[in-house]
PDB file of C-alpha atoms in Angstrom:
ATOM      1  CA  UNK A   1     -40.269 -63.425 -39.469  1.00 77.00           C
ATOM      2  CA  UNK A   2     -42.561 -63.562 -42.288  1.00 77.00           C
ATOM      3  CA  UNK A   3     -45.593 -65.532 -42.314  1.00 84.00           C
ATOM      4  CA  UNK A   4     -47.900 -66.381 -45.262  1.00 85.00           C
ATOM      5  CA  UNK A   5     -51.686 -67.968 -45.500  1.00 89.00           C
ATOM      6  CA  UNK A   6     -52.870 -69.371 -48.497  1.00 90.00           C
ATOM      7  CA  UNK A   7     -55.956 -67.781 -49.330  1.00 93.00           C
ATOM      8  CA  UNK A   8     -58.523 -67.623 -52.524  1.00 94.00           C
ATOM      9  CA  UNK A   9     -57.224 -64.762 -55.349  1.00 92.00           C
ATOM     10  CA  UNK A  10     -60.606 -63.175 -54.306  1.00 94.00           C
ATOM     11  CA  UNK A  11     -60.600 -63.080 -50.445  1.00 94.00           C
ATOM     12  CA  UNK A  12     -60.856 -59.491 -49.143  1.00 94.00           C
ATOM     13  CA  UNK A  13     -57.880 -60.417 -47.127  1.00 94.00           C
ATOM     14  CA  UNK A  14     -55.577 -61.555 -49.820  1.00 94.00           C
ATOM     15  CA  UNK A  15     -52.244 -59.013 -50.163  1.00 93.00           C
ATOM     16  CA  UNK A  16     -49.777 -60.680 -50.916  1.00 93.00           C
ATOM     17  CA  UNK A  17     -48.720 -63.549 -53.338  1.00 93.00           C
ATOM     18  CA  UNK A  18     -46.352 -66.542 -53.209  1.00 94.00           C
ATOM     19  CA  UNK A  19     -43.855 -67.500 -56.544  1.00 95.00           C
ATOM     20  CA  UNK A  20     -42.246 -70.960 -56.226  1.00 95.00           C
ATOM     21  CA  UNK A  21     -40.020 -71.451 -58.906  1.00 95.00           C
ATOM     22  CA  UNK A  22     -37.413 -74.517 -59.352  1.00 95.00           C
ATOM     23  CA  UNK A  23     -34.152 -73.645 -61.157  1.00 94.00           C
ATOM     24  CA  UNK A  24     -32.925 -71.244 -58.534  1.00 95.00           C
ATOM     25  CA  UNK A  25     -29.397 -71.463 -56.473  1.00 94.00           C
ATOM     26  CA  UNK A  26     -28.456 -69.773 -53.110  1.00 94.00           C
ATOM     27  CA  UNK A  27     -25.905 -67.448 -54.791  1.00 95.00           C
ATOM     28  CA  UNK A  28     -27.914 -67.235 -57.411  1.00 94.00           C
ATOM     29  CA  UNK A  29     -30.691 -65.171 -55.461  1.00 94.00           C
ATOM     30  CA  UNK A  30     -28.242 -63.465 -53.663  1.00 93.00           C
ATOM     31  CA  UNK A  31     -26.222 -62.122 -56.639  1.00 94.00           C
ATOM     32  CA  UNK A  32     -29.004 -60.375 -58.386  1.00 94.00           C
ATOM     33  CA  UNK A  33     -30.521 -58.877 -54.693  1.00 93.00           C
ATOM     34  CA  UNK A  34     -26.808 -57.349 -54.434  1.00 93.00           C
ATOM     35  CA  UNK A  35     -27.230 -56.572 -58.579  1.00 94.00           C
ATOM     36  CA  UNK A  36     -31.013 -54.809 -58.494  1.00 93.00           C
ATOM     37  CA  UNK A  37     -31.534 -52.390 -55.139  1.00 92.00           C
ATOM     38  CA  UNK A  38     -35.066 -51.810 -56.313  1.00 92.00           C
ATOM     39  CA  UNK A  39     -35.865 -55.704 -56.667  1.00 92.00           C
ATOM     40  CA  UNK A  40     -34.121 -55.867 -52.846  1.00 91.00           C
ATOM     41  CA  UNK A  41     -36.038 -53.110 -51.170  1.00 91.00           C
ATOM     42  CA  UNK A  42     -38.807 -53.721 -52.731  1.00 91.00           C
ATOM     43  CA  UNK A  43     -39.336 -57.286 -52.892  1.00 88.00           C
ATOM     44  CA  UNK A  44     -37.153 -57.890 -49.249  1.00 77.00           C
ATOM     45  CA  UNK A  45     -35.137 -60.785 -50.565  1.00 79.00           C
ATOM     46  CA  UNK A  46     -36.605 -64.380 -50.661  1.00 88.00           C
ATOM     47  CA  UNK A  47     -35.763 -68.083 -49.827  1.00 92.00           C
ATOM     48  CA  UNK A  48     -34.339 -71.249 -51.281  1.00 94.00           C
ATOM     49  CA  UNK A  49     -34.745 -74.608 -50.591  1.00 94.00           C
ATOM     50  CA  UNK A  50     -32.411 -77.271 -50.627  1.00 93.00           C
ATOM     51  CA  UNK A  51     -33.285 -78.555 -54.290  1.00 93.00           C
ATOM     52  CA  UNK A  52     -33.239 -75.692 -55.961  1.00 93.00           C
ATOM     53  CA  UNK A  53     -36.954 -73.799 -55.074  1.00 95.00           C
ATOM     54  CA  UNK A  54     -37.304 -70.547 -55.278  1.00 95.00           C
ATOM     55  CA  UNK A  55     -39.703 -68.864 -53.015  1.00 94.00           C
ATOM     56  CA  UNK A  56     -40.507 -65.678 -52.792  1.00 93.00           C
ATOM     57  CA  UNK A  57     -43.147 -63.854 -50.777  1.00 92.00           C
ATOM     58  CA  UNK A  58     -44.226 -60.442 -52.502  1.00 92.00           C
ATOM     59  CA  UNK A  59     -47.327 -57.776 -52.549  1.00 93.00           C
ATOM     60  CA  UNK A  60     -49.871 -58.051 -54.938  1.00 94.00           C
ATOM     61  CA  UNK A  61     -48.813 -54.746 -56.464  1.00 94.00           C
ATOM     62  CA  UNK A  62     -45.203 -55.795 -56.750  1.00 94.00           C
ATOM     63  CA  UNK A  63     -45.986 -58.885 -59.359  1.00 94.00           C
ATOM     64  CA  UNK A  64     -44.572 -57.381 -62.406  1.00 96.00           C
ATOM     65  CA  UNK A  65     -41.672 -56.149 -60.226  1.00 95.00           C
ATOM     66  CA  UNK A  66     -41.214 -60.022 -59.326  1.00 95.00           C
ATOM     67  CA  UNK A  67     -42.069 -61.620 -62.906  1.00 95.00           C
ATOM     68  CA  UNK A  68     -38.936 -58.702 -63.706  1.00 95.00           C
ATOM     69  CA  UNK A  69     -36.642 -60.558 -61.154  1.00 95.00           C
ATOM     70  CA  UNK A  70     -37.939 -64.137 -61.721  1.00 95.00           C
ATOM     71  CA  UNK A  71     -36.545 -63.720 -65.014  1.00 95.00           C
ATOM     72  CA  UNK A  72     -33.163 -62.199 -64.451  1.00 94.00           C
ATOM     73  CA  UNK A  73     -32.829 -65.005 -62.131  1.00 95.00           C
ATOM     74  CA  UNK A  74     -33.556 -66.874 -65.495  1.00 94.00           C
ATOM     75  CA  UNK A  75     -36.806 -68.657 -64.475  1.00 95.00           C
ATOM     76  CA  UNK A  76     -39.481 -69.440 -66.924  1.00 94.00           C
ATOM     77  CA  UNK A  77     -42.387 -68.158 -65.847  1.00 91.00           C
ATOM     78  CA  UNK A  78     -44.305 -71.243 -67.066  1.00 93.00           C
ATOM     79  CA  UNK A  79     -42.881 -73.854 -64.174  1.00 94.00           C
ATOM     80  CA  UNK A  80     -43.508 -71.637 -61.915  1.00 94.00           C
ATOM     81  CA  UNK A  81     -46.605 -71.774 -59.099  1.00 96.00           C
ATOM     82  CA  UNK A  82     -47.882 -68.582 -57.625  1.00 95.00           C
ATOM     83  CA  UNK A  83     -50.995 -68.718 -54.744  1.00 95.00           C
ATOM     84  CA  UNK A  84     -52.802 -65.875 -53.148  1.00 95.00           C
ATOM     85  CA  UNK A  85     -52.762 -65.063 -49.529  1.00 94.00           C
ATOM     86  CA  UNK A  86     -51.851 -62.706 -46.409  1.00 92.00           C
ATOM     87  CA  UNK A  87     -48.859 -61.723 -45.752  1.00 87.00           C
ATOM     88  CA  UNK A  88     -47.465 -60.630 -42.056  1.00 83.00           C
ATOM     89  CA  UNK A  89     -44.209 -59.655 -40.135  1.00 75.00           C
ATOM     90  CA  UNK A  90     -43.946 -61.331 -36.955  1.00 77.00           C
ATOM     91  CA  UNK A  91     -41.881 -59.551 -34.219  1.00 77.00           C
ATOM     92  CA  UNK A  92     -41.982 -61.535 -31.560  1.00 67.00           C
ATOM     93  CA  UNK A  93     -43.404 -65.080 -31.194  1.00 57.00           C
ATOM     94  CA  UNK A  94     -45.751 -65.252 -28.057  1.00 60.00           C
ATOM     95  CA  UNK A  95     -45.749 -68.773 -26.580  1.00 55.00           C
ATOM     96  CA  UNK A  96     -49.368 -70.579 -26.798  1.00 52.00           C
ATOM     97  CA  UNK A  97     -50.048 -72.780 -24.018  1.00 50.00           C
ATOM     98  CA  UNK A  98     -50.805 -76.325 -25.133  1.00 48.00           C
ATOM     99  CA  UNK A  99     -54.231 -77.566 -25.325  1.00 47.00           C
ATOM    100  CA  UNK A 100     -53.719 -80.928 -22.567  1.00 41.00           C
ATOM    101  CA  UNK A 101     -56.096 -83.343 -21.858  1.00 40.00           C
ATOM    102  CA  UNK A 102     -56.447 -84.469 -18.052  1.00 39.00           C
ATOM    103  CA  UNK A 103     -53.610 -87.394 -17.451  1.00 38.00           C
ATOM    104  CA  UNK A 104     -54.996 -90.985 -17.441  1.00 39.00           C
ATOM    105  CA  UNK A 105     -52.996 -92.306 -14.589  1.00 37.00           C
ATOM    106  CA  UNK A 106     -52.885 -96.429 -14.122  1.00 42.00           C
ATOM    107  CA  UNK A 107     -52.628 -98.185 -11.100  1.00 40.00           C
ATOM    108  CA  UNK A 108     -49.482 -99.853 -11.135  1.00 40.00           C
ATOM    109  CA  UNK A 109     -50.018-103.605 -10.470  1.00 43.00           C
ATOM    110  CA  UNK A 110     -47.951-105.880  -8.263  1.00 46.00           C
ATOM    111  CA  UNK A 111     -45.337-108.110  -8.793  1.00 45.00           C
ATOM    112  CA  UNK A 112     -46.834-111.915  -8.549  1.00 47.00           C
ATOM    113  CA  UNK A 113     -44.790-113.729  -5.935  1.00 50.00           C
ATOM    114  CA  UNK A 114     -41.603-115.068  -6.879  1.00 51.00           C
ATOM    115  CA  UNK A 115     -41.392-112.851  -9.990  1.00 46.00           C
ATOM    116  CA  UNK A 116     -38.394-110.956 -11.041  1.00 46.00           C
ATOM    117  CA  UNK A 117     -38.126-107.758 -10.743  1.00 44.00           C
ATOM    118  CA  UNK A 118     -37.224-106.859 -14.443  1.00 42.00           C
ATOM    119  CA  UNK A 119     -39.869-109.200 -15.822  1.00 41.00           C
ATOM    120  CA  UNK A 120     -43.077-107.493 -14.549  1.00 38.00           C
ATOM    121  CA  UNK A 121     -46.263-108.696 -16.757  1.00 38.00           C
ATOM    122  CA  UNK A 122     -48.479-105.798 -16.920  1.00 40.00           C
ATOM    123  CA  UNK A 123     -51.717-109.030 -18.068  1.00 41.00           C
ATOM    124  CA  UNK A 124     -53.016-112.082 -16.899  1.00 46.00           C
ATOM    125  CA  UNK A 125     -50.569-114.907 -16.489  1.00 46.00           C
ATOM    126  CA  UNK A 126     -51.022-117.737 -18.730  1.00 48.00           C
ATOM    127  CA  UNK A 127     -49.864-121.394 -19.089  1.00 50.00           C
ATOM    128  CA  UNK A 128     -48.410-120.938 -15.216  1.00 47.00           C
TER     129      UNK A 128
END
């Protein structure tokens, strides 16, 4: 799995960017990756949503490789929205316990006499 964190253009950290670009079918994508080896291998194939988004996760070095495939894919580089960040390949997801408060627990109260069962009133009875 890959992940990706925003991060400023200038951070130390930044390696990677991210292209969103509208315009862009399923087959589409997957037509030129079959078409252009080098864009595949290079570039590892990307993602699109359900309306149309392309995104596509790349290394900063591989940007004019991407603006190349953007375009065969016939996106206009003007719509498009690219951000900074890390990049990282995630083998194996290791479970994170959950941060838990301590349980509240309430005292359950008693029926009043006479009362049905199904029709417990957790406040004060009014009006009987």
């Amino acid at each position: 799995m890959l992940t990706f964190r925003c991060l400023p253009r200038t951070s130390p950290e930044t390696d990677a960017l991210e292209i969103e670009a509208p315009g862009v079918s399923a087959n589409r994508l997957h037509d030129e990756l079959v078409a252009d080896p080098v864009a595949r291998d290079e570039l590892g194939g990307g993602s699109v949503t359900v309306d149309g988004c392309l995104i596509l996760i790349a290394p900063l070095a591989d940007l004019p490789l991407a603006r190349e495939f953007t375009a065969k894919l016939g996106v206009d580089w003007r719509t498009t929205q690219v951000h900074y960040g890390d990049r990282e390949f995630v083998s194996r997801i290791r479970s994170v316990p959950a941060l838990s408060r301590p349980k509240q627990h309430r005292r359950a109260r008693a029926a009043p006499r006479g009362a049905r069962p199904d029709r417990v009133s957790a406040g004060p009875q009014r009006g009987r």
